[in-house]
Amino acid sequence: MNSRHTDFISISILLLAFTLLYYPVWIAEYVYTDEVVQLWYYGKDPDFHMFVSLGRYITDVLMGWLFGSIDTIAQIKVARIFSFLGWAASIPVWYLLLKDIFKREQLPQSLAFLSVFYLICMPPLSISVLWASCLELFLANTCGFVAGYLMYRGTRLENGQLKFIWALVCLSAVFGIVALFTYQNGFGFFFLPFIIHALRPNKNFVYLAYAIVAFACITGLYFLIFKLSMSLAGMGADNRAGLHIYPWDKLKFFFTRPMSSAFHLTYLFNEKSIAGYIVYAALFGGWLFLYWLRNKGQSVQQKVISLGFIFALLMLSYLPSMVVKENYASNRTLLALHLAVFILIAECIFFYFKKQETQQTIVTIFAILFLFNARYNVQQLYLKPVQQEYTLVRDYIVRNYKTGMQTVNFVQPQEDFFVRQYGITRSWDEFGVPSTFFSWVPAYFMRQVVFEITGDRSAAEALQITQWPDRPAYEAAGTTSSPNTLFLDIEEIIKASSNKSLTSD
């Protein structure tokens, strides 16, 4: 079988797996957190720009275009389909570029197929398709990876000196700037080709150091453009975009949160899970031991330097989340780190199992496990609970809202409500969390649903909405309801109307 035929089959299988996992976004009706804010404002308020002050101008344009063209919650699927199609178009690019990198680094090319299959199944990509507020991630992460690949191909070492193909270097900078102005963490993929190079026994440290310098130059250029654009527009950068340089604090954060999540592969643990830390320690420790063992010909100093470069590149791939104030390793920030860590693990396994038949068996087993686990994450931890919440709460409002109602008393669910109700895992603010738990959701959700019921946006805007974080807080307030008041207790609405099982399709 020739290479083109093999590539065609591989890409077809990858696209089939992607479609099997994410086809529900074409038909499902639900709204999740920021989506309702973006729906309410984009295209309706010309002064609303949610992402410009965060340095994500391209994302703001995309959001304005997509959310500005729709009016109802049911139509949010248009934005999700945009993300679906974006990733579907990107998958062949990922496969072909990774295959070329593995070939150049004299590593098994079957790693390309397995790596992209893992990319499709991992939680960070799942959330970028399922949650329209993350619809830009396919563009940011693919552009970041292409930027790294072009720099990787545009640089070579001859007689101890670096030689450049300047057209590729400049094009790399363009893709890098696009990635950064879309979602900064996407530029972390710039380092993926160099992390793969770092796995070679005869790696070139000058080449790896150059990658860090190139990354810094492109990031610096982006920062200057961003600051200049903010100055010309008379705007200030969002506080979340401010730098926060505390090396020890950030080092602890990196190894206890992002790295822990990356070593869980596709399985989702709560960020505070003891079992999750045990799995992390076992996999991380096992990889370190096997990496140390395989390099018998190297001195201790050489091994330490090699590991130092690998860890430095991993941390730099997560740099945008390492230099901001908040320590929040949400799944959506972890695409680059997740894939890089998986490649470290997969390459190590393939090093010890060199027979092609054995490697094909490993690829098949991993692919099946990842696919089934990803389907569980997509269906049970995200889609079904969020859809059920939306359907039940919306139906309650439709049944109980009367024309002329001006006041809404809204009791929010607790963050762990889905965990208690359905026995599922919560992961950050993305999986297993009620949409209406978040403080900014109730008002916009109520207004949007009332607008869809009445067709009167001004009446929806005039609603007086008071919210409480739980039932005890509501009762302690001593609030009384009148006939013109709509009262919602989200936990009670869902408990009264839903089954405790999410297993049925």
Coordinates of C-alpha atoms in Angstrom, one line a residue:
M1 CA 0.0 0.0 0.0
N2 CA 1.6 3.3 -1.1
S3 CA 1.9 6.3 1.2
R4 CA -0.9 8.4 -0.3
H5 CA -3.3 5.5 0.0
T6 CA -2.3 5.0 3.6
D7 CA -2.7 8.7 4.3
F8 CA -6.1 8.8 2.7
I9 CA -7.3 5.8 4.9
S10 CA -5.8 7.3 8.0
I11 CA -7.4 10.8 7.5
S12 CA -10.7 9.1 6.7
I13 CA -10.6 7.2 9.9
L14 CA -9.7 10.3 11.9
L15 CA -12.6 12.3 10.3
L16 CA -15.0 9.4 10.9
A17 CA -14.0 9.3 14.6
F18 CA -14.3 13.1 14.9
T19 CA -17.8 13.0 13.3
L20 CA -19.0 10.1 15.5
L21 CA -18.0 12.1 18.6
Y22 CA -19.3 15.6 17.7
Y23 CA -22.2 15.2 15.3
P24 CA -24.7 16.1 18.1
V25 CA -23.7 19.8 17.8
W26 CA -25.6 19.8 14.4
I27 CA -28.9 19.0 16.2
A28 CA -28.6 19.6 19.9
E29 CA -30.3 22.7 21.5
Y30 CA -28.8 24.1 24.6
V31 CA -27.0 27.1 26.0
Y32 CA -23.9 27.1 28.2
T33 CA -22.7 30.1 30.3
D34 CA -21.0 32.8 28.2
E35 CA -22.9 31.8 25.1
V36 CA -26.0 33.5 26.4
V37 CA -24.1 36.7 27.1
Q38 CA -22.6 36.7 23.6
L39 CA -26.0 35.9 22.0
W40 CA -27.6 38.8 23.9
Y41 CA -25.0 41.5 23.0
Y42 CA -23.1 40.6 19.8
G43 CA -24.9 42.2 16.8
K44 CA -27.3 44.0 19.1
D45 CA -25.0 46.3 21.0
P46 CA -22.3 47.8 18.6
D47 CA -20.1 48.8 21.6
F48 CA -19.9 45.3 23.0
H49 CA -16.5 43.7 22.4
M50 CA -15.8 40.9 24.8
F51 CA -12.3 39.9 23.7
V52 CA -10.5 42.9 22.3
S53 CA -9.1 44.0 25.7
L54 CA -8.0 40.4 26.2
G55 CA -5.8 40.7 23.1
R56 CA -8.0 38.4 21.0
Y57 CA -9.2 40.7 18.3
I58 CA -9.7 37.9 15.7
T59 CA -11.9 36.1 18.2
D60 CA -14.0 39.2 18.7
V61 CA -14.5 39.5 15.0
L62 CA -15.6 35.9 14.7
M63 CA -17.9 36.1 17.7
G64 CA -19.5 39.3 16.3
W65 CA -20.0 37.7 12.9
L66 CA -21.5 34.4 14.2
F67 CA -23.5 35.5 17.2
G68 CA -24.4 38.8 15.5
S69 CA -26.2 36.7 12.7
I70 CA -28.5 34.8 15.1
D71 CA -31.2 35.7 17.6
T72 CA -32.3 32.5 19.4
I73 CA -30.7 29.9 21.6
A74 CA -31.6 27.2 19.1
Q75 CA -29.5 29.0 16.5
I76 CA -26.3 28.9 18.6
K77 CA -25.7 25.6 16.9
V78 CA -24.5 27.7 13.9
A79 CA -21.5 28.7 16.0
R80 CA -20.8 25.2 17.1
I81 CA -21.0 23.9 13.6
F82 CA -18.5 26.5 12.6
S83 CA -16.1 25.1 15.1
F84 CA -16.9 21.5 14.0
L85 CA -16.1 22.4 10.4
G86 CA -13.0 24.2 11.4
W87 CA -11.6 21.3 13.2
A88 CA -12.7 18.9 10.5
A89 CA -10.7 21.0 7.9
S90 CA -7.7 21.1 10.3
I91 CA -7.4 17.4 11.0
P92 CA -5.7 16.5 7.7
V93 CA -3.2 19.4 8.3
W94 CA -2.3 18.1 11.7
Y95 CA -1.9 14.5 10.5
L96 CA 0.3 15.4 7.5
L97 CA 2.5 17.8 9.3
L98 CA 3.0 15.5 12.3
K99 CA 3.8 12.6 10.0
D100 CA 6.5 14.7 8.3
I101 CA 8.0 15.7 11.6
F102 CA 8.1 12.1 12.9
K103 CA 9.7 11.1 9.7
R104 CA 12.4 13.7 9.8
E105 CA 13.1 12.9 13.5
Q106 CA 13.3 9.1 12.6
L107 CA 10.5 8.2 14.8
P108 CA 7.6 5.8 14.0
Q109 CA 5.2 7.6 11.6
S110 CA 2.3 5.7 13.1
L111 CA 2.7 8.1 16.0
A112 CA 1.2 10.8 13.7
F113 CA -2.1 8.8 13.4
L114 CA -2.3 8.0 17.1
S115 CA -1.4 11.6 18.2
V116 CA -4.1 13.1 16.0
F117 CA -6.6 10.5 17.2
Y118 CA -5.8 11.5 20.7
L119 CA -6.1 15.1 19.8
I120 CA -9.7 14.5 18.6
C121 CA -10.6 12.6 21.8
M122 CA -9.0 14.8 24.4
P123 CA -11.2 17.0 26.7
P124 CA -9.7 20.3 25.6
L125 CA -10.8 19.7 22.0
S126 CA -14.2 18.4 23.1
I127 CA -15.0 21.6 24.9
S128 CA -13.9 23.7 21.9
V129 CA -16.5 22.0 19.7
L130 CA -19.3 21.7 22.3
W131 CA -19.1 25.2 23.8
A132 CA -19.6 27.9 21.3
S133 CA -17.7 30.4 23.5
C134 CA -14.5 28.4 22.5
L135 CA -15.3 28.3 18.8
E136 CA -12.0 30.0 18.0
L137 CA -9.7 27.3 19.4
F138 CA -9.4 25.3 16.2
L139 CA -8.0 28.4 14.4
A140 CA -5.7 29.5 17.3
N141 CA -4.2 26.1 17.9
T142 CA -3.8 25.1 14.3
C143 CA -2.1 28.4 13.4
G144 CA 0.2 28.0 16.4
F145 CA 1.2 24.5 15.3
V146 CA 1.7 25.6 11.6
A147 CA 3.8 28.5 12.9
G148 CA 6.0 26.0 14.8
Y149 CA 6.2 23.7 11.8
L150 CA 7.3 26.5 9.5
M151 CA 10.0 27.7 11.9
Y152 CA 11.1 24.0 12.3
R153 CA 11.3 23.6 8.5
G154 CA 12.7 27.1 7.9
T155 CA 15.8 26.6 10.2
R156 CA 18.6 24.1 9.9
L157 CA 22.1 23.7 11.4
E158 CA 25.0 23.5 9.0
N159 CA 28.6 23.3 10.2
G160 CA 27.6 24.5 13.6
Q161 CA 25.7 27.5 12.2
L162 CA 22.0 28.2 11.9
K163 CA 20.7 28.7 8.3
F164 CA 17.3 30.2 7.6
I165 CA 14.8 30.0 4.8
W166 CA 13.5 33.5 5.5
A167 CA 10.2 33.0 3.6
L168 CA 9.2 30.2 6.0
V169 CA 10.5 32.1 9.0
C170 CA 8.4 35.2 8.1
L171 CA 5.4 33.1 7.3
S172 CA 5.8 31.4 10.7
A173 CA 5.7 34.8 12.4
V174 CA 2.4 35.6 10.5
F175 CA 0.7 32.4 11.7
G176 CA 2.0 33.0 15.2
I177 CA 0.5 36.5 15.3
V178 CA -2.8 35.1 14.1
A179 CA -2.7 32.4 16.8
L180 CA -2.0 35.0 19.5
F181 CA -4.7 37.4 18.4
T182 CA -7.1 34.5 18.4
Y183 CA -6.3 32.7 21.7
Q184 CA -2.9 33.1 23.2
N185 CA -2.6 29.5 24.5
G186 CA -2.9 28.2 20.9
F187 CA 0.5 29.6 20.2
G188 CA 1.9 27.0 22.7
F189 CA 1.8 24.5 19.8
F190 CA 4.7 26.4 18.3
F191 CA 7.0 24.2 20.4
L192 CA 5.5 20.8 19.4
P193 CA 7.9 20.1 16.6
F194 CA 10.8 21.0 18.8
I195 CA 9.6 18.9 21.7
I196 CA 9.5 15.9 19.3
H197 CA 13.0 16.8 18.2
A198 CA 14.1 16.9 21.9
L199 CA 13.2 13.2 22.1
R200 CA 16.0 12.2 19.7
P201 CA 19.2 10.9 21.3
N202 CA 21.3 13.2 19.0
K203 CA 19.1 16.3 19.6
N204 CA 20.7 19.7 19.0
F205 CA 20.5 22.0 21.9
V206 CA 21.4 25.1 19.9
Y207 CA 18.4 24.3 17.7
L208 CA 16.1 24.1 20.7
A209 CA 17.5 27.3 22.2
Y210 CA 16.8 29.0 18.9
A211 CA 13.2 27.9 19.0
I212 CA 12.8 29.6 22.4
V213 CA 14.3 32.8 21.0
A214 CA 12.0 32.7 18.0
F215 CA 9.0 32.2 20.2
A216 CA 10.0 35.1 22.4
C217 CA 10.5 37.4 19.3
I218 CA 7.0 36.5 17.8
T219 CA 5.4 36.9 21.3
G220 CA 7.2 40.3 21.8
L221 CA 6.0 41.5 18.4
Y222 CA 2.4 40.5 19.2
F223 CA 2.6 42.3 22.6
L224 CA 3.8 45.5 20.9
I225 CA 1.0 45.4 18.3
F226 CA -1.6 44.7 21.0
K227 CA -0.4 47.5 23.2
L228 CA -0.2 49.9 20.3
S229 CA -3.7 48.9 19.2
M230 CA -5.1 49.5 22.7
S231 CA -3.4 52.9 22.8
L232 CA -4.8 54.0 19.4
A233 CA -8.3 52.8 20.4
G234 CA -8.1 54.6 23.7
M235 CA -8.7 51.3 25.5
G236 CA -7.1 49.6 28.4
A237 CA -6.1 46.0 28.6
D238 CA -8.3 43.7 30.7
N239 CA -6.8 43.0 34.2
R240 CA -6.8 39.3 33.2
A241 CA -4.3 40.1 30.5
G242 CA -1.8 41.6 33.0
L243 CA 1.5 40.0 33.6
H244 CA 2.1 38.3 37.0
I245 CA 5.7 37.1 37.3
Y246 CA 6.1 35.0 40.4
P247 CA 8.4 32.0 39.3
W248 CA 8.1 29.8 42.3
D249 CA 4.3 30.3 42.6
K250 CA 3.8 29.5 38.9
L251 CA 6.2 26.6 39.0
K252 CA 4.1 24.9 41.7
F253 CA 0.9 25.7 39.8
F254 CA 2.3 24.2 36.6
F255 CA 3.3 20.9 38.1
T256 CA 0.3 20.5 40.4
R257 CA -2.5 21.5 37.9
P258 CA -1.7 21.6 34.2
M259 CA 0.7 18.7 34.2
S260 CA -1.5 16.7 36.4
S261 CA -4.4 17.1 33.9
A262 CA -2.2 16.3 30.9
F263 CA -1.1 13.0 32.5
H264 CA -4.7 12.0 32.9
L265 CA -5.0 11.6 29.1
T266 CA -8.7 11.5 28.1
Y267 CA -10.0 10.6 31.6
L268 CA -11.4 13.5 33.5
F269 CA -10.7 13.8 37.2
N270 CA -11.8 16.7 39.4
E271 CA -8.9 19.1 39.9
K272 CA -8.8 18.3 43.6
S273 CA -9.1 14.5 43.2
I274 CA -6.7 12.4 45.3
A275 CA -7.1 9.6 42.8
G276 CA -6.2 12.0 40.0
Y277 CA -3.0 12.9 41.8
I278 CA -2.1 9.2 42.3
V279 CA -2.6 8.5 38.6
Y280 CA -0.6 11.6 37.7
A281 CA 2.3 10.6 40.0
A282 CA 2.3 7.0 38.6
L283 CA 2.3 8.0 34.9
F284 CA 4.7 10.9 35.3
G285 CA 7.1 8.8 37.5
G286 CA 6.9 5.9 35.2
W287 CA 7.7 8.0 32.2
L288 CA 10.7 9.7 34.0
F289 CA 12.0 6.3 35.0
L290 CA 11.8 4.8 31.5
Y291 CA 13.3 7.9 29.9
W292 CA 16.2 7.8 32.3
L293 CA 16.7 4.1 31.8
R294 CA 16.7 4.2 27.9
N295 CA 19.6 6.7 27.7
K296 CA 22.2 4.4 29.2
G297 CA 25.0 5.9 27.1
Q298 CA 24.5 9.4 28.4
S299 CA 26.0 10.9 31.5
V300 CA 23.9 12.0 34.4
Q301 CA 24.6 15.6 33.4
Q302 CA 23.4 15.0 29.8
K303 CA 20.2 13.3 31.0
V304 CA 19.5 16.2 33.4
I305 CA 20.1 18.8 30.6
S306 CA 17.9 16.8 28.2
L307 CA 15.0 16.6 30.7
G308 CA 15.6 20.3 31.6
F309 CA 15.0 21.3 27.9
I310 CA 11.9 19.1 27.7
F311 CA 10.4 20.5 30.8
A312 CA 11.3 24.1 29.7
L313 CA 9.6 23.6 26.4
L314 CA 6.5 22.1 28.1
M315 CA 6.3 25.1 30.4
L316 CA 6.7 27.5 27.5
S317 CA 4.0 25.8 25.6
Y318 CA 1.7 26.8 28.5
L319 CA 3.3 30.2 28.9
P320 CA 0.2 32.4 28.4
S321 CA -1.4 30.9 31.4
M322 CA 1.8 31.0 33.4
V323 CA 2.3 34.8 33.2
V324 CA -1.3 36.0 34.0
K325 CA -2.5 36.5 37.5
E326 CA -5.1 33.7 37.8
N327 CA -3.9 30.1 38.3
Y328 CA -6.7 28.4 36.4
A329 CA -5.8 25.3 34.4
S330 CA -9.1 24.9 32.6
N331 CA -9.3 22.3 29.9
R332 CA -9.7 24.8 27.1
T333 CA -6.2 26.2 27.9
L334 CA -4.5 22.8 27.7
L335 CA -4.6 21.6 24.1
A336 CA -0.8 22.1 23.4
L337 CA 0.4 20.7 26.8
H338 CA -2.0 17.7 26.6
L339 CA -0.8 16.7 23.1
A340 CA 2.9 17.2 23.9
V341 CA 2.7 15.1 27.1
F342 CA 0.8 12.3 25.2
I343 CA 3.5 12.3 22.5
L344 CA 6.2 11.9 25.3
I345 CA 4.3 8.9 26.6
A346 CA 3.5 7.3 23.3
E347 CA 7.0 7.7 21.9
C348 CA 8.4 6.1 25.1
I349 CA 6.1 3.1 24.7
F350 CA 7.0 2.7 21.0
F351 CA 10.7 2.9 22.0
Y352 CA 10.3 -0.2 24.1
F353 CA 8.0 -2.0 21.7
K354 CA 9.7 -1.7 18.4
K355 CA 8.0 -4.4 16.3
Q356 CA 5.6 -2.8 13.8
E357 CA 2.9 -5.4 14.5
T358 CA 3.1 -4.6 18.2
Q359 CA 2.9 -0.9 17.6
Q360 CA -0.2 -1.3 15.4
T361 CA -1.8 -3.3 18.1
I362 CA -1.0 -0.5 20.6
V363 CA -2.4 2.1 18.3
T364 CA -5.6 0.1 17.9
I365 CA -6.1 -0.5 21.6
F366 CA -5.4 3.2 22.5
A367 CA -7.7 4.5 19.8
I368 CA -10.6 2.3 21.0
L369 CA -10.1 3.3 24.6
F370 CA -9.8 7.0 23.8
L371 CA -12.9 6.9 21.6
F372 CA -15.1 5.3 24.2
N373 CA -13.8 7.5 27.0
A374 CA -14.3 10.6 24.8
R375 CA -17.8 9.7 24.0
Y376 CA -18.5 9.3 27.7
N377 CA -17.0 12.8 28.4
V378 CA -19.0 14.4 25.5
Q379 CA -22.4 12.7 26.3
Q380 CA -22.5 12.1 30.0
L381 CA -20.3 14.8 31.5
Y382 CA -21.4 17.6 29.2
L383 CA -24.2 17.3 26.7
K384 CA -26.9 15.4 28.5
P385 CA -26.8 17.3 31.8
V386 CA -26.5 20.7 30.1
Q387 CA -29.3 19.9 27.6
Q388 CA -31.5 18.6 30.4
E389 CA -30.9 21.7 32.5
Y390 CA -31.7 24.0 29.6
T391 CA -34.8 22.0 28.5
L392 CA -36.4 21.7 31.9
V393 CA -35.7 25.3 33.0
R394 CA -36.9 26.8 29.7
D395 CA -40.1 24.7 29.8
Y396 CA -40.7 25.9 33.4
I397 CA -40.4 29.5 32.3
V398 CA -42.6 29.0 29.3
R399 CA -45.3 27.4 31.5
N400 CA -45.2 30.0 34.3
Y401 CA -44.3 33.3 32.7
K402 CA -47.3 35.5 32.2
T403 CA -47.4 38.7 30.2
G404 CA -46.8 41.7 32.5
M405 CA -44.5 39.9 34.9
Q406 CA -41.7 42.3 35.8
T407 CA -39.9 40.5 38.6
V408 CA -37.9 37.3 38.7
N409 CA -36.5 35.6 41.9
F410 CA -33.9 33.2 40.7
V411 CA -32.3 30.6 43.1
Q412 CA -29.1 29.2 41.4
P413 CA -27.9 25.6 41.7
Q414 CA -24.7 24.7 43.5
E415 CA -21.6 24.0 41.6
D416 CA -21.7 20.3 42.5
F417 CA -25.4 19.9 41.8
F418 CA -24.8 17.6 38.7
V419 CA -22.3 15.6 40.8
R420 CA -24.9 14.9 43.4
Q421 CA -27.8 14.5 41.0
Y422 CA -26.2 12.3 38.4
G423 CA -23.1 10.9 40.1
I424 CA -20.7 12.4 37.4
T425 CA -17.4 14.1 37.6
R426 CA -17.0 17.9 37.6
S427 CA -13.9 19.3 35.8
W428 CA -13.2 23.0 36.2
D429 CA -16.1 25.2 34.8
E430 CA -16.5 23.0 31.7
F431 CA -17.7 19.5 32.5
G432 CA -20.4 18.5 35.0
V433 CA -21.3 22.0 36.1
P434 CA -24.8 23.6 35.7
S435 CA -24.8 26.6 33.4
T436 CA -27.0 28.6 35.7
F437 CA -24.5 28.1 38.6
F438 CA -22.4 31.0 37.2
S439 CA -23.4 34.4 38.6
W440 CA -23.6 36.2 35.2
V441 CA -25.9 33.6 33.6
P442 CA -29.4 33.9 35.3
A443 CA -30.1 37.5 34.2
Y444 CA -29.1 37.0 30.6
F445 CA -30.7 33.6 30.4
M446 CA -34.0 34.9 31.7
R447 CA -34.0 37.9 29.4
Q448 CA -33.2 35.7 26.4
V449 CA -35.9 33.2 27.0
V450 CA -38.5 35.9 27.8
F451 CA -37.5 37.6 24.5
E452 CA -38.0 34.4 22.6
I453 CA -41.4 33.8 24.2
T454 CA -42.7 37.4 23.7
G455 CA -40.6 38.7 20.8
D456 CA -40.3 41.9 22.8
R457 CA -36.7 42.7 23.6
S458 CA -37.5 45.9 25.6
A459 CA -39.8 43.9 27.9
A460 CA -37.1 41.3 28.5
E461 CA -34.6 44.1 29.3
A462 CA -37.0 45.7 31.8
L463 CA -37.2 42.5 33.9
Q464 CA -36.0 43.0 37.5
I465 CA -34.0 39.8 38.3
T466 CA -32.8 39.0 41.8
Q467 CA -30.7 36.0 42.3
W468 CA -29.4 33.9 45.2
P469 CA -26.6 31.4 45.3
D470 CA -28.8 28.7 47.0
R471 CA -32.1 28.1 48.7
P472 CA -30.9 28.9 52.3
A473 CA -29.7 32.4 51.1
Y474 CA -33.1 33.0 49.5
E475 CA -35.0 32.0 52.6
A476 CA -32.7 34.1 54.9
A477 CA -33.5 37.1 52.7
G478 CA -37.2 36.8 53.7
T479 CA -38.3 37.7 50.1
T480 CA -42.0 37.5 49.3
S481 CA -43.4 36.8 45.9
S482 CA -46.3 38.6 44.3
P483 CA -48.5 37.4 41.4
N484 CA -46.3 39.3 39.0
T485 CA -43.2 37.6 40.3
L486 CA -41.7 34.5 38.6
F487 CA -39.9 32.2 41.1
L488 CA -37.3 29.7 40.0
D489 CA -35.3 27.2 42.1
I490 CA -33.2 25.5 39.6
E491 CA -32.3 22.4 41.7
E492 CA -35.9 21.8 42.6
I493 CA -37.1 22.2 39.0
I494 CA -34.5 19.6 37.8
K495 CA -35.1 17.3 40.7
A496 CA -38.9 17.3 40.2
S497 CA -38.7 16.7 36.4
S498 CA -35.7 14.6 35.6
N499 CA -34.4 11.1 36.2
K500 CA -31.2 10.5 38.1
S501 CA -29.8 8.6 35.2
L502 CA -28.2 10.1 32.1
T503 CA -27.6 6.8 30.4
S504 CA -30.6 6.9 28.0
D505 CA -30.1 8.4 24.6

